[in-house]
Coordinates of C-alpha atoms and ligand atoms in Angstrom, one line a residue:
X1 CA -46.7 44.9 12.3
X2 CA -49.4 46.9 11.2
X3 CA -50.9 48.4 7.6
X4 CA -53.6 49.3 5.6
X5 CA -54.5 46.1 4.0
X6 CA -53.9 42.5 3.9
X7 CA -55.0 40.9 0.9
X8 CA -54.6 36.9 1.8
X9 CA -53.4 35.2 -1.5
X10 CA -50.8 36.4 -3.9
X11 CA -52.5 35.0 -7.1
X12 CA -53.2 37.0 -9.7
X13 CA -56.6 38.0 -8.4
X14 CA -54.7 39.4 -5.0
X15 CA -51.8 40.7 -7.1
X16 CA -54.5 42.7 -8.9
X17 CA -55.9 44.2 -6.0
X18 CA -52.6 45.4 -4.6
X19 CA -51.4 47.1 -7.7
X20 CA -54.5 48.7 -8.2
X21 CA -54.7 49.9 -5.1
X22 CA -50.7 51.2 -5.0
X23 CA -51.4 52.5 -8.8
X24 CA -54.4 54.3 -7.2
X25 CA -53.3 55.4 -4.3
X26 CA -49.1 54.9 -3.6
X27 CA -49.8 56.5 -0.1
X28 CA -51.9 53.1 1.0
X29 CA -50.1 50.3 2.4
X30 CA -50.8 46.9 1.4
X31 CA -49.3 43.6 1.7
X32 CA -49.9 40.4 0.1
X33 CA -49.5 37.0 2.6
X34 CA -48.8 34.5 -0.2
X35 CA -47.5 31.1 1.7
X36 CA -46.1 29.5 -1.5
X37 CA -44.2 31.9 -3.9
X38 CA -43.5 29.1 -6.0
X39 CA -47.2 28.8 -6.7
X40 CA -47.0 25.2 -7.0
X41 CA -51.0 24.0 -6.6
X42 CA -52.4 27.7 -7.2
X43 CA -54.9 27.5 -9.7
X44 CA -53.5 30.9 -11.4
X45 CA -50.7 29.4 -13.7
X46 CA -52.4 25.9 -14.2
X47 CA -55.5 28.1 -16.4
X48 CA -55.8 27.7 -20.3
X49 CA -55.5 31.0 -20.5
X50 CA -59.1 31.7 -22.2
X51 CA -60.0 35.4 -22.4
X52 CA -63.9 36.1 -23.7
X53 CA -66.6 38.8 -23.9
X54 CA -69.1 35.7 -24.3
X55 CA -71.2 35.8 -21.0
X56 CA -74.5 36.9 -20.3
X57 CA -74.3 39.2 -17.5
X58 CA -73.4 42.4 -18.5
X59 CA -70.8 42.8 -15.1
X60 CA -69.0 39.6 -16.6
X61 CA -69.1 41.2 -20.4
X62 CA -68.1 44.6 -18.5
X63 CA -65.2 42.9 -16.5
X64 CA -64.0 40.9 -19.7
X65 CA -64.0 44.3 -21.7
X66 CA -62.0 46.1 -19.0
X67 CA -59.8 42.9 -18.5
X68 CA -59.0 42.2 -22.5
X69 CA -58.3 45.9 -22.9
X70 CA -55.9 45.7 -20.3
X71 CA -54.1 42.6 -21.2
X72 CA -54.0 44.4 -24.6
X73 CA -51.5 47.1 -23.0
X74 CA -50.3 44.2 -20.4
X75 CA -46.4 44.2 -21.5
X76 CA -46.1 48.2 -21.6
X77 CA -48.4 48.6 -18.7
X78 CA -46.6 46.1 -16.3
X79 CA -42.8 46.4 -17.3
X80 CA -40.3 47.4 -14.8
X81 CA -37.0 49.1 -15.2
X82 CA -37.7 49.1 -18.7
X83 CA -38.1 45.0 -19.0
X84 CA -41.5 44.3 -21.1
X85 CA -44.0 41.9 -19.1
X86 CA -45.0 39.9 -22.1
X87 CA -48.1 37.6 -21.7
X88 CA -48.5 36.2 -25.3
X89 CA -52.1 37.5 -26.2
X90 CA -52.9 35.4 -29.0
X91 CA -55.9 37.5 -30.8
X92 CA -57.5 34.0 -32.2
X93 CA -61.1 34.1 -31.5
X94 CA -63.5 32.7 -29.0
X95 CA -66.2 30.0 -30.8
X96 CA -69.4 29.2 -28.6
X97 CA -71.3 26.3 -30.5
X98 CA -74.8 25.5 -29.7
X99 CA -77.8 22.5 -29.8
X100 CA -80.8 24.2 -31.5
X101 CA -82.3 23.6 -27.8
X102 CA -80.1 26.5 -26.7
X103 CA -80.6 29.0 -29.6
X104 CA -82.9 31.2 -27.9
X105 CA -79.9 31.3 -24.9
X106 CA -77.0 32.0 -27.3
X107 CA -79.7 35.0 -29.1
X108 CA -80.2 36.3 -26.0
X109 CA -77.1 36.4 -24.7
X110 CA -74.9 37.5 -28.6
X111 CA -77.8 40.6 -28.2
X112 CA -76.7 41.1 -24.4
X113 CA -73.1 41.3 -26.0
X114 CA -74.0 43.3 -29.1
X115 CA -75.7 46.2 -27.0
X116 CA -72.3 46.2 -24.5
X117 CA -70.6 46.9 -28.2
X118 CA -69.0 43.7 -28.4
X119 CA -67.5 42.6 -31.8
X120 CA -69.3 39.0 -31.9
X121 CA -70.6 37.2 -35.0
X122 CA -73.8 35.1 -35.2
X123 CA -72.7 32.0 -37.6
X124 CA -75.7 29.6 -38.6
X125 CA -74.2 25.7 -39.3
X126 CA -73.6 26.6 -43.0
X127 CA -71.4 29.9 -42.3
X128 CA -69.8 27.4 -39.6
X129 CA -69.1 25.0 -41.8
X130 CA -67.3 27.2 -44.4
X131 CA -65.9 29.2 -41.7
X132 CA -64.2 25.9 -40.4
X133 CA -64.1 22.6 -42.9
X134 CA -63.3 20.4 -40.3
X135 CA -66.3 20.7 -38.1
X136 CA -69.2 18.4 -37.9
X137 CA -72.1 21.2 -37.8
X138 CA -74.4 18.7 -37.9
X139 CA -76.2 18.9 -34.6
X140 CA -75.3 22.4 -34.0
X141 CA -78.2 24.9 -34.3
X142 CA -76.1 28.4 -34.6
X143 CA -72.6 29.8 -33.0
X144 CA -71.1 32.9 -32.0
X145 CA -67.3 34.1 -32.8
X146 CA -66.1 36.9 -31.2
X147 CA -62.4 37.3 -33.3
X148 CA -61.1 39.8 -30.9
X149 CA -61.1 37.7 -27.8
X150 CA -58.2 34.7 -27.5
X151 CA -56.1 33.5 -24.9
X152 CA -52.6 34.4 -23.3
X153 CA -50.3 33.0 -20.6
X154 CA -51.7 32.6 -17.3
X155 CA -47.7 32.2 -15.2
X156 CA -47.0 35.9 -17.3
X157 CA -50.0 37.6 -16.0
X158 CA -49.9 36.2 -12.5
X159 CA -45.7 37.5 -12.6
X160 CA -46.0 40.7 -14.4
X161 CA -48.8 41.5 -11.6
X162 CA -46.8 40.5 -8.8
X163 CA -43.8 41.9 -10.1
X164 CA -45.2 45.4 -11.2
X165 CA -47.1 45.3 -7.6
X166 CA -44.0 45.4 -5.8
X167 CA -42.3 47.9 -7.9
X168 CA -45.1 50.1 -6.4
X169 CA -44.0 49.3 -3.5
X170 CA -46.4 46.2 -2.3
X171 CA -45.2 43.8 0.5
X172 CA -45.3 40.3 -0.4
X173 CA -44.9 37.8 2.8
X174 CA -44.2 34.2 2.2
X175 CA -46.4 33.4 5.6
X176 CA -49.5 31.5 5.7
X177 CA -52.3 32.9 7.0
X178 CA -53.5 30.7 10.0
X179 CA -56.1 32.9 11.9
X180 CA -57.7 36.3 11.3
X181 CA -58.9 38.1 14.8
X182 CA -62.2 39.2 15.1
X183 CA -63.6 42.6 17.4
X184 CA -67.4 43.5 17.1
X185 CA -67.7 43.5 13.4
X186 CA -64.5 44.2 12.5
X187 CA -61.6 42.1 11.8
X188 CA -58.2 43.6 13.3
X189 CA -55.4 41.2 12.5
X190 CA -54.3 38.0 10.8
X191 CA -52.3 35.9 12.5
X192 CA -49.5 34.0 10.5
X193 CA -48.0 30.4 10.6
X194 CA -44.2 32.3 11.4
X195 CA -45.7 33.7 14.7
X196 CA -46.4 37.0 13.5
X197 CA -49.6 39.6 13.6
X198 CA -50.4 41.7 11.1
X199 CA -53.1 44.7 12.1
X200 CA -54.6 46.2 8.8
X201 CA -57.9 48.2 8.3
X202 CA -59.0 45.8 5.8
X203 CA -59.0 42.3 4.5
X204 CA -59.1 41.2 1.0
X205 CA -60.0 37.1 1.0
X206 CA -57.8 36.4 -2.5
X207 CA -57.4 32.7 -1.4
X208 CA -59.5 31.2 -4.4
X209 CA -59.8 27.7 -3.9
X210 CA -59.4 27.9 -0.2
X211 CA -61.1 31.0 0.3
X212 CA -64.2 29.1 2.0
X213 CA -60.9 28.1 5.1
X214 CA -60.2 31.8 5.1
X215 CA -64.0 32.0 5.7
X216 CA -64.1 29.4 8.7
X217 CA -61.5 31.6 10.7
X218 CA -63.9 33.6 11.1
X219 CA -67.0 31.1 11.4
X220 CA -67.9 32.2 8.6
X221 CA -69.7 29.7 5.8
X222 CA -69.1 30.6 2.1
X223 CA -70.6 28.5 -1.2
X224 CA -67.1 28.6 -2.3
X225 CA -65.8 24.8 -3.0
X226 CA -62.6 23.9 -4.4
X227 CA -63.5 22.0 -7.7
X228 CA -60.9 19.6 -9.5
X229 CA -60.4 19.6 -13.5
X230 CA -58.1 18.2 -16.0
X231 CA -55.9 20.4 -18.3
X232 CA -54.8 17.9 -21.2
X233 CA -52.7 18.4 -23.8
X234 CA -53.3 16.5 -26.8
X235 CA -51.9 15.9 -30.5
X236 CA -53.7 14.9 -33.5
X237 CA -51.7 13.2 -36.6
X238 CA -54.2 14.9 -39.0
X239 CA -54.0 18.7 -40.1
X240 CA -57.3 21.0 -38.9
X241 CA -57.3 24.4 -39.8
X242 CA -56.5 27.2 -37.6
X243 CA -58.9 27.2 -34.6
X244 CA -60.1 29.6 -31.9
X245 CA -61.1 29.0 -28.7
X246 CA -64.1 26.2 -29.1
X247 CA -66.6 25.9 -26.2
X248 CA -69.8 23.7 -26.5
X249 CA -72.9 23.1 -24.2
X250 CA -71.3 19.8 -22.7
X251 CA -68.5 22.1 -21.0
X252 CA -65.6 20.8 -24.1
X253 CA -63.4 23.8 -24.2
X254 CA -60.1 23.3 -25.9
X255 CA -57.9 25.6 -28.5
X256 CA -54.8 25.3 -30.3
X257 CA -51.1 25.1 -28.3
X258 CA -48.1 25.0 -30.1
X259 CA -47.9 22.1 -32.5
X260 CA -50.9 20.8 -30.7
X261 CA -54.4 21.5 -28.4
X262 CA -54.7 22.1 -25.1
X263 CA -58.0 21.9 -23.3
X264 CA -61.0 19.8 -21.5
X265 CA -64.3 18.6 -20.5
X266 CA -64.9 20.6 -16.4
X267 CA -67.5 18.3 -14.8
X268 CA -69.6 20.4 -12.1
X269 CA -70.3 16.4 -10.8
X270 CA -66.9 16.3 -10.0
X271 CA -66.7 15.6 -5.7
X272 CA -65.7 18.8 -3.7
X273 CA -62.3 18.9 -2.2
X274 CA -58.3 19.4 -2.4
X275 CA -57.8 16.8 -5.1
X276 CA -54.4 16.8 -7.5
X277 CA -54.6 13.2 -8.2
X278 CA -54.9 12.5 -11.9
X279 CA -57.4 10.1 -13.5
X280 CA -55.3 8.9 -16.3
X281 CA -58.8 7.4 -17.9
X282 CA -60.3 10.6 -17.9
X283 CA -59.4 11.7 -21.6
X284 CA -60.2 8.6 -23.1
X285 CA -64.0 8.1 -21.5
X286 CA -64.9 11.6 -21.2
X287 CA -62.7 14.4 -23.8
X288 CA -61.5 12.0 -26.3
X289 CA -65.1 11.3 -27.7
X290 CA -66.6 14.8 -27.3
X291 CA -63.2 15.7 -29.6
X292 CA -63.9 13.4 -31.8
X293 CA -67.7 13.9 -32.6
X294 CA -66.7 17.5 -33.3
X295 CA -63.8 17.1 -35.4
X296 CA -63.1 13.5 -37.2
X297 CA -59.6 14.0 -37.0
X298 CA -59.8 13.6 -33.4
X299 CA -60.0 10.2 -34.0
X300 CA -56.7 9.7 -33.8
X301 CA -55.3 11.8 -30.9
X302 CA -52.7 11.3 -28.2
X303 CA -52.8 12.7 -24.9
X304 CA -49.5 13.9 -24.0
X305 CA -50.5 15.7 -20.5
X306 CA -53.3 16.0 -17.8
X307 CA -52.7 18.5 -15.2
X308 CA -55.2 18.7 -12.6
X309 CA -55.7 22.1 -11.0
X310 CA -58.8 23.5 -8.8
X311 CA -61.7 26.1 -9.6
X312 CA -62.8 28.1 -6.9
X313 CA -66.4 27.1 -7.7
X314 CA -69.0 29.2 -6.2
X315 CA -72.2 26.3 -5.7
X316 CA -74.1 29.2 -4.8
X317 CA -74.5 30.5 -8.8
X318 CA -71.0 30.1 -10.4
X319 CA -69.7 33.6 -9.8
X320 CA -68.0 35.4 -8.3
X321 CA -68.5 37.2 -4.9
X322 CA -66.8 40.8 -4.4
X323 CA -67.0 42.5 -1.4
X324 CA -67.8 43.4 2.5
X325 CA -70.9 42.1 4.6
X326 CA -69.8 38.1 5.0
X327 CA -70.7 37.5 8.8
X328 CA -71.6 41.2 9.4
X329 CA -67.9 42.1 8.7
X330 CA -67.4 45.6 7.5
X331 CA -64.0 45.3 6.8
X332 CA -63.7 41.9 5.6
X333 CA -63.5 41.3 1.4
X334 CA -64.6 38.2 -0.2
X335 CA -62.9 38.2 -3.7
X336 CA -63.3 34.2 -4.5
X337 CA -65.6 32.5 -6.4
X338 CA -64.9 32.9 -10.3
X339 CA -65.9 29.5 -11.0
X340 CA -63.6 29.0 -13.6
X341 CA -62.8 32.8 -15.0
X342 CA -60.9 34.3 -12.2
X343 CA -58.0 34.7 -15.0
X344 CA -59.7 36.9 -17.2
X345 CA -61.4 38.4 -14.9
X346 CA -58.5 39.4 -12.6
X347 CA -57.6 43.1 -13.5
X348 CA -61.4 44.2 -13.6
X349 CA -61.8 42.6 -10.1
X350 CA -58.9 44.0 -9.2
X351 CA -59.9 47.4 -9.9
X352 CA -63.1 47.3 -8.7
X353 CA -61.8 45.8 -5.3
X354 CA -59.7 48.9 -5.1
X355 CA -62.0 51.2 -6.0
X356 CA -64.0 49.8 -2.9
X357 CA -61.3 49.9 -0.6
X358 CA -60.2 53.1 -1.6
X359 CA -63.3 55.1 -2.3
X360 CA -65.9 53.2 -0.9
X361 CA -67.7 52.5 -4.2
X362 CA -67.4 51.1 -7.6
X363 CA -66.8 53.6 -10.2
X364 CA -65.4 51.6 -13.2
X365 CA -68.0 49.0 -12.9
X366 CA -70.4 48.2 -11.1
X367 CA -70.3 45.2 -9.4
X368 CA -72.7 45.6 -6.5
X369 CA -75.1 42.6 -7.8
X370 CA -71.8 40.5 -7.4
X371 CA -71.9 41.4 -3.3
X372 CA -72.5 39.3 -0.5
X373 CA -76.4 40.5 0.0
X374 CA -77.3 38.3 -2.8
X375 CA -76.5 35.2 -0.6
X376 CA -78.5 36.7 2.5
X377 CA -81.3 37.2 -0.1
X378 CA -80.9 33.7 -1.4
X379 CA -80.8 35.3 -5.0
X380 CA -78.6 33.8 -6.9
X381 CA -77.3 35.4 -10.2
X382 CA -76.4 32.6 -12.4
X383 CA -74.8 33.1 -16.3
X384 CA -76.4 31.6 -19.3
X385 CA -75.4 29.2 -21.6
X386 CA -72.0 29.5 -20.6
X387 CA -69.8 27.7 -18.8
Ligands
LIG1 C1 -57.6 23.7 -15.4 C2 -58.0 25.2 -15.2 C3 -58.3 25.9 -16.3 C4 -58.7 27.3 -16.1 N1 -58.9 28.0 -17.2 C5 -59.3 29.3 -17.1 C6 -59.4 30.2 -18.3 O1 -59.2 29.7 -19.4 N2 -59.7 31.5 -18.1 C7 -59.9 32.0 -16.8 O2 -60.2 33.2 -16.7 N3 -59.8 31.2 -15.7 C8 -59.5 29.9 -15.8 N4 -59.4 29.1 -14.7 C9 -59.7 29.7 -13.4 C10 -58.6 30.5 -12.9 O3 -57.4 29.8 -12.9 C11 -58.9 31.0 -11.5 O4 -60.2 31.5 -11.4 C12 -57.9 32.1 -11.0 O5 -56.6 31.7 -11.3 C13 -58.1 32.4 -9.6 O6 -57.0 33.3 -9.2 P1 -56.8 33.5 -7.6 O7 -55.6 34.4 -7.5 O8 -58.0 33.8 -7.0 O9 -56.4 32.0 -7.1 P2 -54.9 31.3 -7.0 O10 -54.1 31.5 -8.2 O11 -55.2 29.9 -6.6 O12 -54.3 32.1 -5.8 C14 -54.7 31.9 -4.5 C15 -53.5 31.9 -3.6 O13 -53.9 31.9 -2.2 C16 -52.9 31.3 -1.5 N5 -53.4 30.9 -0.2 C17 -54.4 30.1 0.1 N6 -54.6 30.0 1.4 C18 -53.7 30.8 2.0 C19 -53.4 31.1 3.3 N7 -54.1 30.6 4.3 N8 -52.3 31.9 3.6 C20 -51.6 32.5 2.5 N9 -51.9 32.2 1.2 C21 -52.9 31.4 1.0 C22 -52.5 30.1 -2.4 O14 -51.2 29.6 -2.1 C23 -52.6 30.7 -3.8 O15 -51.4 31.0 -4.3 C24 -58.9 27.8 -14.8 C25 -58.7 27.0 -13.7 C26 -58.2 25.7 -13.9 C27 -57.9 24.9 -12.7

């Protein structure tokens, strides 16, 4: 069999980069080799869903821009045969809190955001505190809201991708990709657990969290680890007024779910590897306290779920890497590496990927810092005060 491109990994980050391509181009060929529809351990529908302009590169605030502005139009955009797409975008605020030892970061970073025409507020403890009652502002040295940011369903977006995709006519395979074929620095064909070849001109690596096996196919070595956290969801007994998205310096990050929270403390000390097991102590030693020092009515909470799913954490600087060059491969694509905002992030790196299939360059953003050179030049290109 033979076609234009092969992106490995039907996620949403691959589902991204075959619509956009189809919606740029319908006469390119592409097909998606996703080896489990079902998605079952695929770190796309076990996200919380968190979509923010609060980063301090201006490619992740550019991505994030492009990304909630399309989420924004997501139902209309991605319907087919007239059946909405919905994907829940709750508008409820992002909430970065800070030590005082990290004002200067969080300044730097809310001007960063301010110049890229962000809406973000700078709240000092005293504007916090009236802002939300229930917060113990006490430690904190400043924060920075951004009302127009939130989070949505990460299974809705991943579907109305896929979905849309196909209507474009994108071929998804249910196939495992078990070898990709190497001539002179080119890749020609990906060889799949069924038996079958698939010749393309291109190659998208969309495997997140086993993007770095895609890699070693091809002996090539990638920064990319897969990196297990907990999703819990948690109930207080005592009423706390409406809350955004709350992320602090120690990595909690939790926001409201139904009639309770959903949310978690990401540990970059956590061990490397394919892990699901749960640690059912986790909450109570680690997010349990952290809740509870922020907000006293955490003191009486019940966890109700922990669902452990995998970053594709790039050790090399905790983003992403888009793009040709890995082992002197013209042709190959890394797209792995979000380190924990591959959701958001999704539709700009899916455009951007197409754009570079397609055209040869980035024309919506540019994400050329984001390439593979910056490993070569042992440069990395880390964000700030964020998790
Ligand atoms: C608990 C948790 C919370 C998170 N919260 C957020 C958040 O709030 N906001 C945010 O933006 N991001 C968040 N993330 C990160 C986000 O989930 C990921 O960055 C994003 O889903 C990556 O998408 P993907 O398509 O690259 O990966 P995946 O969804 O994992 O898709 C990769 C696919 O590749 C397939 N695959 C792998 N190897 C092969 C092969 N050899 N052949 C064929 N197919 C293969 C897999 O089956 C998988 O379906 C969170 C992640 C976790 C675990």
């Amino acid at each position: 069999m033979k076609t234009d491109i092969v992106v490995v990994g039907g996620g949403a980050v691959g589902a991204a980069v075959a619509y956009f391509v189809r919606l740029i181009d319908p006469g390119t060929e592409v097909c998606v080799i996703e080896r489990d529809p079902s998605y079952r351990l695929a770190s796309t529908p076990r996200a919380s869903g968190g979509v923010r302009r609060l980063f301090s590169l201006p490619e992740n605030i550019e991505l994030s821009k492009y990304s909630i502005a399309f989420f924004e139009d997501f139902a209309e955009a991605m319907a087919v045969d007239g059946v909405k797409a919905e994907v829940w975008f709750k508008r409820n605020g992002y909430l970065f809190i800070v030590p005082p030892s990290a004002l200067d970061v969080l300044r730097r970073n809310f001007d960063t955001q301010r110049r890229l025409g962000c809406n973000v507020n700078w709240l000092e403890p005293d504007e916090l505190k009236h802002r939300f009652p229930s917060m113990n502002v006490a430690d904190l040295g400043a924060a920075v809201h951004s009302p127009d940011d939130g989070w949505l369903d990460p299974h809705g977006v991943l579907m109305g991708l896929r979905n849309k995709a196909r209507s474009l006519g994108v071929e998804f395979l249910a196939d495992e990709v078990t070898g990709l074929v190497r001539t002179g620095s080119s890749v020609t064909g990906a060889l799949l657990g069924s038996g079958r070849r698939i010749d393309a001109g291109h190659f998208v690596n969309a495997a997140g969290a086993w993007a770095k096996d895609i890699c070693a196919m091809l002996d090539i070595t990638v920064p990319i680890e897969p990196l297990r956290r907990f999703e819990h969801y948690f109930q207080c007994q005592d009423p706390i007024e409406p809350l955004p998205f709350i992320k602090d310096t120690q990595r909690l990050a939790f926001r409201p779910e139904g009639s309770g929270y959903t949310g978690g403390v990401p540990t970059l000390a956590e061990p490397r590897g394919y892990n699901f097991d749960v640690d059912h102590t986790y909450f109570d030693h680690v997010v349990w306290p952290a809740l509870a020092h922020r907000f006293p009515q955490f003191e009486r909470t019940r966890c109700m779920s922990t669902l452990p799913g995998l970053y594709d954490q790039n050790d090399f600087d905790g983003n992403v890497i888009i793009g040709p060059g890995a082992g002197g491969l013209g042709n190959f694509h890394m797209l792995s590496g979000f380190s924990g905002h591959g959701l958001m992030h999704a539709p700009g790196c899916g455009r951007a990927m197409a754009e570079l299939l397609l055209k040869g360059s980035y024309s919506t953003i540019d994400l050329a810092r984001f390439g593979w050179q910056r490993l070569l030049d042992g440069t990395p290109l880390r964000e700030q005060g964020s998790i």
